[in-house]
């Protein structure tokens, strides 16, 4: 009964502690108000003083609200609102719509003018005095207008563009445009190109300080980069967990806001250091800042527009952290008290003492045995420490970090199953399992056929001298690194000067000539063909070792009974080789599931996702996207798959020894 009461008390303490901490962490720091729309919010804007906030949504409506969240007016377009910007005083608002129009609205939401482009208008921005409006369109062009709506210039870029921001006024107004090609260009009011800077990836969003001294660009690879507006040089980078939808800068560059597809908006200081993280219920599609960076607007994919106060957010985070610490301290104290009661119940009562004595018999005997062999354990301790440090610790670390938002250089946050939910939406990861299934099947076929056939042929050679040299010739290639073999085959498959295409041309089969790695229909099969005739030296030695271990008496008996070579192979050799087959099936299954270098050195996963593998996605997530938590989750998925496959193999593939048992 005492044990039952103690268990109930511990469970209750943990329950209260968990939900207390969770309640503290679930707060939205600094949230002043929010507004619900009937569609995702792709556009947000805030006036300089934070008294006017605009949210443009997929329900075709632009909502203008005051600092208290009260609706001032609405504007309805004929299609979704994709972009919005306003002058610092909030009296003029420019709207980009999917209905192919760019609109200029006055302080009451009345249309001053509009202009129709060839395709949907993806974004728009306005100078602080309204003298220049610049819009981007899905027709791959940038349009510049004066304050009256007259077209000043049109720049056909010939590439996707939806990132634009305008600074300055009058004749000194400038437009900053970011394109899908990874270029950021500054245009004068007359449309003259003043400066072009190259970044690493396509630009999704761009913002600029009021004097043009700093340019913040959000890129499709999840990186936000701050550039010097005078020369285009990079100042700092910030890496989010996913595609960046929107960025915003304070007028003086003292604060930056980044809206990401990972359901977060990140507030950064002037050096790119993370100040505050605003977690949303869905991707943060649009973000905006007031002039001093104190007021924050965030539009989400769920259709909710939120307005935050930065000072309140920091104060509430500090208070929440203090409360969280107090809650955790209370839980720890309660658990210590419960543990004290448990110790008293075990050692301070007769029944507890008996239970303690009986339970400690085994551990005492175990410790006594260790003490007797202490010198042996002492000698093996260094090896054990190295094994735990470099083998077991990384493995268990990966399992733990699969449930975290892991940044080795920063804070690690427990996020539960979020990484696995992301993988369920990752088309590259999901499509890679089709390739893995093909790799496993082909690997099994290669393992069970060619090395076994060659091992049998060598084993059945009459001349022992011939056996030795044939075995040596087949094993010698094992000294060649696998990387060298793959690179040789890359040259064979070269579409311009490769041996394969040149041979096909020579024999009159030019219609068979292919870009072998570039055709999604045959790229994977081209990779699988590497290494023909697939006589793996390791598998050959395993099979040959199994064959020579078969007793001569058994082989002689089969000959006396008149068994043919085929009959002996099927009824004698194969059953006695099941142990070797089991080993090779397990090893090749693991290698197939973890296939990386073969794909990485040939196609890199392309074309598209035709040759993608989970291990390759793990590498890209960890090394290129810095998403260590997601990479750990992929590793855990592979671990589970390999564990299940190994258990099935051990359970259903039985060797001759197991048959005898």
mmCIF file of N, CA and C in Angstrom, residues 513-634:
data_model
loop_
_atom_site.group_PDB
_atom_site.id
_atom_site.type_symbol
_atom_site.label_atom_id
_atom_site.label_comp_id
_atom_site.label_asym_id
_atom_site.label_seq_id
_atom_site.Cartn_x
_atom_site.Cartn_y
_atom_site.Cartn_z
ATOM 1 N N UNK A 513 22.301 6.460 -77.212
ATOM 2 C CA UNK A 513 23.141 7.424 -76.495
ATOM 3 C C UNK A 513 22.268 8.256 -75.558
ATOM 4 N N UNK A 514 22.732 8.414 -74.314
ATOM 5 C CA UNK A 514 21.954 9.114 -73.298
ATOM 6 C C UNK A 514 22.865 10.008 -72.448
ATOM 7 N N UNK A 515 22.230 10.962 -71.776
ATOM 8 C CA UNK A 515 22.867 11.633 -70.641
ATOM 9 C C UNK A 515 22.481 10.778 -69.437
ATOM 10 N N UNK A 516 23.314 9.803 -69.121
ATOM 11 C CA UNK A 516 22.916 8.708 -68.248
ATOM 12 C C UNK A 516 22.520 9.165 -66.851
ATOM 13 N N UNK A 517 23.201 10.159 -66.335
ATOM 14 C CA UNK A 517 22.851 10.675 -65.010
ATOM 15 C C UNK A 517 21.783 11.763 -65.071
ATOM 16 N N UNK A 518 21.500 12.266 -66.259
ATOM 17 C CA UNK A 518 20.577 13.396 -66.387
ATOM 18 C C UNK A 518 19.168 13.011 -66.760
ATOM 19 N N UNK A 519 18.932 11.756 -67.084
ATOM 20 C CA UNK A 519 17.596 11.284 -67.443
ATOM 21 C C UNK A 519 16.959 10.656 -66.211
ATOM 22 N N UNK A 520 15.867 11.232 -65.733
ATOM 23 C CA UNK A 520 15.239 10.752 -64.494
ATOM 24 C C UNK A 520 14.722 9.325 -64.617
ATOM 25 N N UNK A 521 14.499 8.854 -65.838
ATOM 26 C CA UNK A 521 13.976 7.508 -66.025
ATOM 27 C C UNK A 521 15.055 6.437 -65.870
ATOM 28 N N UNK A 522 16.297 6.797 -66.129
ATOM 29 C CA UNK A 522 17.353 5.775 -66.114
ATOM 30 C C UNK A 522 18.506 6.115 -65.171
ATOM 31 N N UNK A 523 18.440 7.261 -64.498
ATOM 32 C CA UNK A 523 19.559 7.689 -63.646
ATOM 33 C C UNK A 523 19.834 6.673 -62.540
ATOM 34 N N UNK A 524 18.778 6.221 -61.862
ATOM 35 C CA UNK A 524 18.972 5.266 -60.769
ATOM 36 C C UNK A 524 19.522 3.944 -61.282
ATOM 37 N N UNK A 525 19.018 3.480 -62.432
ATOM 38 C CA UNK A 525 19.493 2.209 -62.986
ATOM 39 C C UNK A 525 20.933 2.333 -63.474
ATOM 40 N N UNK A 526 21.308 3.520 -63.928
ATOM 41 C CA UNK A 526 22.707 3.742 -64.310
ATOM 42 C C UNK A 526 23.617 3.592 -63.099
ATOM 43 N N UNK A 527 23.175 4.118 -61.969
ATOM 44 C CA UNK A 527 23.962 3.988 -60.739
ATOM 45 C C UNK A 527 24.047 2.527 -60.316
ATOM 46 N N UNK A 528 22.932 1.816 -60.414
ATOM 47 C CA UNK A 528 22.917 0.411 -60.003
ATOM 48 C C UNK A 528 23.809 -0.455 -60.888
ATOM 49 N N UNK A 529 24.030 -0.020 -62.123
ATOM 50 C CA UNK A 529 24.857 -0.798 -63.048
ATOM 51 C C UNK A 529 26.344 -0.670 -62.731
ATOM 52 N N UNK A 530 26.701 0.338 -61.939
ATOM 53 C CA UNK A 530 28.112 0.542 -61.588
ATOM 54 C C UNK A 530 28.655 -0.698 -60.876
ATOM 55 N N UNK A 531 29.840 -1.143 -61.299
ATOM 56 C CA UNK A 531 30.481 -2.287 -60.667
ATOM 57 C C UNK A 531 30.224 -3.613 -61.334
ATOM 58 N N UNK A 532 29.501 -3.581 -62.494
ATOM 59 C CA UNK A 532 29.254 -4.832 -63.204
ATOM 60 C C UNK A 532 30.582 -5.564 -63.405
ATOM 61 N N UNK A 533 30.679 -6.865 -63.189
ATOM 62 C CA UNK A 533 29.627 -7.877 -62.978
ATOM 63 C C UNK A 533 29.252 -8.110 -61.516
ATOM 64 N N UNK A 534 29.486 -7.159 -60.641
ATOM 65 C CA UNK A 534 28.999 -7.186 -59.264
ATOM 66 C C UNK A 534 29.499 -8.385 -58.452
ATOM 67 N N UNK A 535 30.740 -8.772 -58.681
ATOM 68 C CA UNK A 535 31.337 -9.840 -57.872
ATOM 69 C C UNK A 535 32.055 -9.165 -56.697
ATOM 70 N N UNK A 536 31.303 -8.950 -55.636
ATOM 71 C CA UNK A 536 31.860 -8.296 -54.464
ATOM 72 C C UNK A 536 32.887 -9.204 -53.800
ATOM 73 N N UNK A 537 34.115 -8.702 -53.630
ATOM 74 C CA UNK A 537 35.207 -9.528 -53.106
ATOM 75 C C UNK A 537 34.916 -10.000 -51.685
ATOM 76 N N UNK A 538 34.331 -9.135 -50.869
ATOM 77 C CA UNK A 538 34.029 -9.519 -49.488
ATOM 78 C C UNK A 538 33.012 -10.663 -49.458
ATOM 79 N N UNK A 539 31.933 -10.525 -50.239
ATOM 80 C CA UNK A 539 30.924 -11.588 -50.289
ATOM 81 C C UNK A 539 31.507 -12.876 -50.854
ATOM 82 N N UNK A 540 32.363 -12.741 -51.859
ATOM 83 C CA UNK A 540 33.010 -13.918 -52.445
ATOM 84 C C UNK A 540 33.831 -14.675 -51.399
ATOM 85 N N UNK A 541 34.600 -13.953 -50.598
ATOM 86 C CA UNK A 541 35.409 -14.599 -49.571
ATOM 87 C C UNK A 541 34.543 -15.258 -48.504
ATOM 88 N N UNK A 542 33.438 -14.599 -48.143
ATOM 89 C CA UNK A 542 32.528 -15.183 -47.143
ATOM 90 C C UNK A 542 31.953 -16.499 -47.666
ATOM 91 N N UNK A 543 31.470 -16.493 -48.908
ATOM 92 C CA UNK A 543 30.913 -17.719 -49.490
ATOM 93 C C UNK A 543 31.994 -18.804 -49.630
ATOM 94 N N UNK A 544 33.151 -18.405 -50.122
ATOM 95 C CA UNK A 544 34.223 -19.383 -50.324
ATOM 96 C C UNK A 544 34.668 -19.975 -48.986
ATOM 97 N N UNK A 545 34.751 -19.142 -47.971
ATOM 98 C CA UNK A 545 35.095 -19.643 -46.648
ATOM 99 C C UNK A 545 34.065 -20.634 -46.135
ATOM 100 N N UNK A 546 32.783 -20.378 -46.419
ATOM 101 C CA UNK A 546 31.742 -21.318 -46.017
ATOM 102 C C UNK A 546 31.837 -22.629 -46.764
ATOM 103 N N UNK A 547 32.190 -22.569 -48.047
ATOM 104 C CA UNK A 547 32.284 -23.786 -48.857
ATOM 105 C C UNK A 547 33.454 -24.668 -48.412
ATOM 106 N N UNK A 548 34.611 -24.058 -48.137
ATOM 107 C CA UNK A 548 35.764 -24.885 -47.754
ATOM 108 C C UNK A 548 35.633 -25.422 -46.332
ATOM 109 N N UNK A 549 34.657 -24.856 -45.563
ATOM 110 C CA UNK A 549 34.445 -25.375 -44.207
ATOM 111 C C UNK A 549 33.520 -26.598 -44.194
ATOM 112 N N UNK A 550 32.915 -26.895 -45.344
ATOM 113 C CA UNK A 550 32.058 -28.078 -45.428
ATOM 114 C C UNK A 550 32.945 -29.329 -45.376
ATOM 115 N N UNK A 551 32.576 -30.229 -44.557
ATOM 116 C CA UNK A 551 33.380 -31.440 -44.343
ATOM 117 C C UNK A 551 33.556 -32.226 -45.650
ATOM 118 N N UNK A 552 34.782 -32.734 -45.865
ATOM 119 C CA UNK A 552 35.058 -33.557 -47.047
ATOM 120 C C UNK A 552 34.225 -34.836 -47.028
ATOM 121 N N UNK A 553 33.944 -35.356 -45.836
ATOM 122 C CA UNK A 553 33.140 -36.574 -45.730
ATOM 123 C C UNK A 553 31.740 -36.364 -46.293
ATOM 124 N N UNK A 554 31.167 -35.183 -46.039
ATOM 125 C CA UNK A 554 29.820 -34.895 -46.548
ATOM 126 C C UNK A 554 29.845 -34.815 -48.065
ATOM 127 N N UNK A 555 30.870 -34.136 -48.615
ATOM 128 C CA UNK A 555 30.961 -34.006 -50.070
ATOM 129 C C UNK A 555 31.189 -35.369 -50.722
ATOM 130 N N UNK A 556 32.079 -36.180 -50.109
ATOM 131 C CA UNK A 556 32.337 -37.514 -50.663
ATOM 132 C C UNK A 556 31.088 -38.385 -50.609
ATOM 133 N N UNK A 557 30.313 -38.256 -49.552
ATOM 134 C CA UNK A 557 29.082 -39.040 -49.421
ATOM 135 C C UNK A 557 28.094 -38.672 -50.515
ATOM 136 N N UNK A 558 28.013 -37.371 -50.836
ATOM 137 C CA UNK A 558 27.089 -36.942 -51.885
ATOM 138 C C UNK A 558 27.516 -37.506 -53.240
ATOM 139 N N UNK A 559 28.823 -37.582 -53.458
ATOM 140 C CA UNK A 559 29.308 -38.137 -54.725
ATOM 141 C C UNK A 559 29.012 -39.636 -54.811
ATOM 142 N N UNK A 560 29.212 -40.336 -53.697
ATOM 143 C CA UNK A 560 28.907 -41.772 -53.672
ATOM 144 C C UNK A 560 27.433 -42.011 -53.959
ATOM 145 N N UNK A 561 26.584 -41.131 -53.442
ATOM 146 C CA UNK A 561 25.140 -41.264 -53.671
ATOM 147 C C UNK A 561 24.728 -40.848 -55.075
ATOM 148 N N UNK A 562 25.691 -40.379 -55.880
ATOM 149 C CA UNK A 562 25.397 -40.035 -57.269
ATOM 150 C C UNK A 562 24.813 -38.655 -57.467
ATOM 151 N N UNK A 563 24.998 -37.752 -56.485
ATOM 152 C CA UNK A 563 24.445 -36.397 -56.618
ATOM 153 C C UNK A 563 25.222 -35.613 -57.666
ATOM 154 N N UNK A 564 24.499 -34.955 -58.543
ATOM 155 C CA UNK A 564 25.135 -34.099 -59.543
ATOM 156 C C UNK A 564 25.610 -32.805 -58.869
ATOM 157 N N UNK A 565 26.385 -32.025 -59.615
ATOM 158 C CA UNK A 565 26.882 -30.754 -59.067
ATOM 159 C C UNK A 565 25.726 -29.842 -58.691
ATOM 160 N N UNK A 566 24.727 -29.755 -59.558
ATOM 161 C CA UNK A 566 23.559 -28.904 -59.277
ATOM 162 C C UNK A 566 22.805 -29.421 -58.060
ATOM 163 N N UNK A 567 22.636 -30.753 -57.987
ATOM 164 C CA UNK A 567 21.917 -31.335 -56.855
ATOM 165 C C UNK A 567 22.672 -31.089 -55.549
ATOM 166 N N UNK A 568 23.984 -31.239 -55.610
ATOM 167 C CA UNK A 568 24.776 -31.002 -54.410
ATOM 168 C C UNK A 568 24.695 -29.537 -53.973
ATOM 169 N N UNK A 569 24.736 -28.635 -54.959
ATOM 170 C CA UNK A 569 24.633 -27.203 -54.633
ATOM 171 C C UNK A 569 23.300 -26.903 -53.964
ATOM 172 N N UNK A 570 22.216 -27.423 -54.527
ATOM 173 C CA UNK A 570 20.881 -27.085 -54.039
ATOM 174 C C UNK A 570 20.567 -27.766 -52.699
ATOM 175 N N UNK A 571 20.988 -29.011 -52.540
ATOM 176 C CA UNK A 571 20.596 -29.768 -51.350
ATOM 177 C C UNK A 571 21.660 -29.788 -50.259
ATOM 178 N N UNK A 572 22.908 -29.437 -50.607
ATOM 179 C CA UNK A 572 23.980 -29.535 -49.620
ATOM 180 C C UNK A 572 24.645 -28.176 -49.370
ATOM 181 N N UNK A 573 25.204 -27.590 -50.424
ATOM 182 C CA UNK A 573 25.955 -26.347 -50.239
ATOM 183 C C UNK A 573 25.068 -25.209 -49.738
ATOM 184 N N UNK A 574 23.933 -25.009 -50.381
ATOM 185 C CA UNK A 574 23.078 -23.875 -50.041
ATOM 186 C C UNK A 574 22.571 -23.933 -48.596
ATOM 187 N N UNK A 575 22.035 -25.083 -48.127
ATOM 188 C CA UNK A 575 21.616 -25.117 -46.715
ATOM 189 C C UNK A 575 22.763 -24.873 -45.744
ATOM 190 N N UNK A 576 23.964 -25.399 -46.065
ATOM 191 C CA UNK A 576 25.094 -25.220 -45.164
ATOM 192 C C UNK A 576 25.706 -23.819 -45.242
ATOM 193 N N UNK A 577 25.310 -23.059 -46.265
ATOM 194 C CA UNK A 577 25.784 -21.673 -46.392
ATOM 195 C C UNK A 577 24.792 -20.655 -45.836
ATOM 196 N N UNK A 578 23.707 -21.108 -45.211
ATOM 197 C CA UNK A 578 22.689 -20.177 -44.736
ATOM 198 C C UNK A 578 23.234 -19.207 -43.694
ATOM 199 N N UNK A 579 24.205 -19.650 -42.894
ATOM 200 C CA UNK A 579 24.830 -18.730 -41.940
ATOM 201 C C UNK A 579 25.520 -17.585 -42.642
ATOM 202 N N UNK A 580 26.266 -17.887 -43.701
ATOM 203 C CA UNK A 580 26.937 -16.844 -44.485
ATOM 204 C C UNK A 580 25.919 -15.960 -45.215
ATOM 205 N N UNK A 581 24.885 -16.586 -45.747
ATOM 206 C CA UNK A 581 23.844 -15.818 -46.446
ATOM 207 C C UNK A 581 23.163 -14.858 -45.486
ATOM 208 N N UNK A 582 22.860 -15.349 -44.286
ATOM 209 C CA UNK A 582 22.223 -14.495 -43.273
ATOM 210 C C UNK A 582 23.101 -13.282 -42.968
ATOM 211 N N UNK A 583 24.398 -13.512 -42.762
ATOM 212 C CA UNK A 583 25.322 -12.417 -42.473
ATOM 213 C C UNK A 583 25.345 -11.401 -43.611
ATOM 214 N N UNK A 584 25.466 -11.885 -44.849
ATOM 215 C CA UNK A 584 25.565 -10.979 -45.985
ATOM 216 C C UNK A 584 24.259 -10.234 -46.232
ATOM 217 N N UNK A 585 23.126 -10.889 -46.008
ATOM 218 C CA UNK A 585 21.840 -10.213 -46.170
ATOM 219 C C UNK A 585 21.716 -9.053 -45.186
ATOM 220 N N UNK A 586 22.122 -9.272 -43.941
ATOM 221 C CA UNK A 586 22.054 -8.207 -42.942
ATOM 222 C C UNK A 586 22.972 -7.052 -43.321
ATOM 223 N N UNK A 587 24.217 -7.373 -43.651
ATOM 224 C CA UNK A 587 25.183 -6.328 -43.978
ATOM 225 C C UNK A 587 24.780 -5.545 -45.223
ATOM 226 N N UNK A 588 24.312 -6.239 -46.247
ATOM 227 C CA UNK A 588 23.925 -5.551 -47.482
ATOM 228 C C UNK A 588 22.625 -4.780 -47.323
ATOM 229 N N UNK A 589 21.727 -5.255 -46.467
ATOM 230 C CA UNK A 589 20.514 -4.492 -46.170
ATOM 231 C C UNK A 589 20.879 -3.175 -45.496
ATOM 232 N N UNK A 590 21.775 -3.240 -44.532
ATOM 233 C CA UNK A 590 22.220 -2.014 -43.849
ATOM 234 C C UNK A 590 22.892 -1.064 -44.828
ATOM 235 N N UNK A 591 23.781 -1.594 -45.678
ATOM 236 C CA UNK A 591 24.477 -0.749 -46.653
ATOM 237 C C UNK A 591 23.511 -0.117 -47.646
ATOM 238 N N UNK A 592 22.502 -0.879 -48.073
ATOM 239 C CA UNK A 592 21.546 -0.353 -49.049
ATOM 240 C C UNK A 592 20.708 0.767 -48.442
ATOM 241 N N UNK A 593 20.240 0.576 -47.199
ATOM 242 C CA UNK A 593 19.428 1.604 -46.543
ATOM 243 C C UNK A 593 20.250 2.860 -46.296
ATOM 244 N N UNK A 594 21.539 2.704 -46.027
ATOM 245 C CA UNK A 594 22.407 3.835 -45.725
ATOM 246 C C UNK A 594 23.170 4.344 -46.952
ATOM 247 N N UNK A 595 22.763 3.966 -48.135
ATOM 248 C CA UNK A 595 23.480 4.367 -49.352
ATOM 249 C C UNK A 595 23.652 5.878 -49.415
ATOM 250 N N UNK A 596 24.893 6.308 -49.528
ATOM 251 C CA UNK A 596 25.182 7.746 -49.570
ATOM 252 C C UNK A 596 26.231 8.088 -50.626
ATOM 253 N N UNK A 597 27.452 7.536 -50.436
ATOM 254 C CA UNK A 597 28.559 7.973 -51.283
ATOM 255 C C UNK A 597 28.319 7.652 -52.750
ATOM 256 N N UNK A 598 27.642 6.541 -53.048
ATOM 257 C CA UNK A 598 27.385 6.161 -54.437
ATOM 258 C C UNK A 598 26.553 7.221 -55.143
ATOM 259 N N UNK A 599 25.520 7.735 -54.453
ATOM 260 C CA UNK A 599 24.654 8.757 -55.040
ATOM 261 C C UNK A 599 25.313 10.130 -54.977
ATOM 262 N N UNK A 600 25.955 10.417 -53.858
ATOM 263 C CA UNK A 600 26.571 11.738 -53.671
ATOM 264 C C UNK A 600 27.640 12.013 -54.720
ATOM 265 N N UNK A 601 28.415 11.002 -55.078
ATOM 266 C CA UNK A 601 29.520 11.189 -56.021
ATOM 267 C C UNK A 601 29.089 11.066 -57.482
ATOM 268 N N UNK A 602 27.851 10.684 -57.717
ATOM 269 C CA UNK A 602 27.389 10.533 -59.099
ATOM 270 C C UNK A 602 26.373 11.610 -59.477
ATOM 271 N N UNK A 603 25.190 11.548 -58.903
ATOM 272 C CA UNK A 603 24.115 12.470 -59.300
ATOM 273 C C UNK A 603 23.786 13.512 -58.252
ATOM 274 N N UNK A 604 24.235 13.305 -57.011
ATOM 275 C CA UNK A 604 23.868 14.232 -55.941
ATOM 276 C C UNK A 604 22.395 14.183 -55.597
ATOM 277 N N UNK A 605 21.714 13.106 -56.009
ATOM 278 C CA UNK A 605 20.284 12.965 -55.737
ATOM 279 C C UNK A 605 19.407 13.292 -56.923
ATOM 280 N N UNK A 606 19.959 13.946 -57.928
ATOM 281 C CA UNK A 606 19.165 14.352 -59.085
ATOM 282 C C UNK A 606 19.093 13.272 -60.150
ATOM 283 N N UNK A 607 18.477 13.615 -61.283
ATOM 284 C CA UNK A 607 17.744 14.861 -61.526
ATOM 285 C C UNK A 607 16.441 14.922 -60.727
ATOM 286 N N UNK A 608 16.143 16.074 -60.177
ATOM 287 C CA UNK A 608 15.007 16.204 -59.265
ATOM 288 C C UNK A 608 15.273 15.369 -58.029
ATOM 289 N N UNK A 609 14.385 14.410 -57.777
ATOM 290 C CA UNK A 609 14.559 13.491 -56.645
ATOM 291 C C UNK A 609 14.684 12.056 -57.139
ATOM 292 N N UNK A 610 15.101 11.888 -58.397
ATOM 293 C CA UNK A 610 15.110 10.564 -59.030
ATOM 294 C C UNK A 610 16.045 9.592 -58.343
ATOM 295 N N UNK A 611 17.146 10.066 -57.767
ATOM 296 C CA UNK A 611 18.113 9.158 -57.138
ATOM 297 C C UNK A 611 18.335 9.503 -55.664
ATOM 298 N N UNK A 612 17.399 10.227 -55.085
ATOM 299 C CA UNK A 612 17.547 10.631 -53.683
ATOM 300 C C UNK A 612 17.490 9.423 -52.763
ATOM 301 N N UNK A 613 18.272 9.476 -51.685
ATOM 302 C CA UNK A 613 18.221 8.460 -50.639
ATOM 303 C C UNK A 613 18.093 9.163 -49.291
ATOM 304 N N UNK A 614 17.561 8.484 -48.274
ATOM 305 C CA UNK A 614 17.428 9.125 -46.950
ATOM 306 C C UNK A 614 18.763 9.587 -46.384
ATOM 307 N N UNK A 615 19.825 8.798 -46.593
ATOM 308 C CA UNK A 615 21.137 9.191 -46.070
ATOM 309 C C UNK A 615 21.631 10.473 -46.742
ATOM 310 N N UNK A 616 21.328 10.636 -48.029
ATOM 311 C CA UNK A 616 21.715 11.853 -48.727
ATOM 312 C C UNK A 616 20.944 13.051 -48.175
ATOM 313 N N UNK A 617 19.654 12.872 -47.910
ATOM 314 C CA UNK A 617 18.851 13.942 -47.320
ATOM 315 C C UNK A 617 19.366 14.287 -45.922
ATOM 316 N N UNK A 618 19.796 13.273 -45.183
ATOM 317 C CA UNK A 618 20.382 13.508 -43.864
ATOM 318 C C UNK A 618 21.606 14.410 -43.990
ATOM 319 N N UNK A 619 22.457 14.107 -44.952
ATOM 320 C CA UNK A 619 23.675 14.913 -45.160
ATOM 321 C C UNK A 619 23.322 16.350 -45.531
ATOM 322 N N UNK A 620 22.386 16.523 -46.463
ATOM 323 C CA UNK A 620 22.018 17.869 -46.889
ATOM 324 C C UNK A 620 21.412 18.667 -45.736
ATOM 325 N N UNK A 621 20.545 18.022 -44.945
ATOM 326 C CA UNK A 621 19.927 18.713 -43.819
ATOM 327 C C UNK A 621 20.969 19.147 -42.790
ATOM 328 N N UNK A 622 21.932 18.291 -42.537
ATOM 329 C CA UNK A 622 22.929 18.590 -41.503
ATOM 330 C C UNK A 622 23.991 19.565 -41.996
ATOM 331 N N UNK A 623 24.540 19.318 -43.186
ATOM 332 C CA UNK A 623 25.700 20.066 -43.651
ATOM 333 C C UNK A 623 25.363 21.313 -44.461
ATOM 334 N N UNK A 624 24.242 21.294 -45.150
ATOM 335 C CA UNK A 624 23.920 22.441 -46.013
ATOM 336 C C UNK A 624 22.805 23.319 -45.448
ATOM 337 N N UNK A 625 21.856 22.689 -44.738
ATOM 338 C CA UNK A 625 20.738 23.456 -44.189
ATOM 339 C C UNK A 625 20.895 23.727 -42.694
ATOM 340 N N UNK A 626 21.919 23.146 -42.071
ATOM 341 C CA UNK A 626 22.158 23.311 -40.627
ATOM 342 C C UNK A 626 20.952 22.902 -39.790
ATOM 343 N N UNK A 627 20.170 21.945 -40.268
ATOM 344 C CA UNK A 627 19.014 21.451 -39.520
ATOM 345 C C UNK A 627 19.407 20.143 -38.846
ATOM 346 N N UNK A 628 20.182 20.268 -37.789
ATOM 347 C CA UNK A 628 20.740 19.099 -37.121
ATOM 348 C C UNK A 628 19.658 18.230 -36.489
ATOM 349 N N UNK A 629 18.616 18.853 -35.973
ATOM 350 C CA UNK A 629 17.533 18.093 -35.371
ATOM 351 C C UNK A 629 16.814 17.224 -36.386
ATOM 352 N N UNK A 630 16.536 17.788 -37.570
ATOM 353 C CA UNK A 630 15.885 17.019 -38.634
ATOM 354 C C UNK A 630 16.803 15.902 -39.109
ATOM 355 N N UNK A 631 18.097 16.203 -39.239
ATOM 356 C CA UNK A 631 19.058 15.171 -39.643
ATOM 357 C C UNK A 631 19.090 14.033 -38.629
ATOM 358 N N UNK A 632 19.027 14.362 -37.349
ATOM 359 C CA UNK A 632 18.991 13.325 -36.306
ATOM 360 C C UNK A 632 17.717 12.498 -36.409
ATOM 361 N N UNK A 633 16.603 13.163 -36.747
ATOM 362 C CA UNK A 633 15.338 12.437 -36.913
ATOM 363 C C UNK A 633 15.429 11.453 -38.080
ATOM 364 N N UNK A 634 16.062 11.871 -39.167
ATOM 365 C CA UNK A 634 16.267 10.950 -40.299
ATOM 366 C C UNK A 634 17.114 9.765 -39.860
#
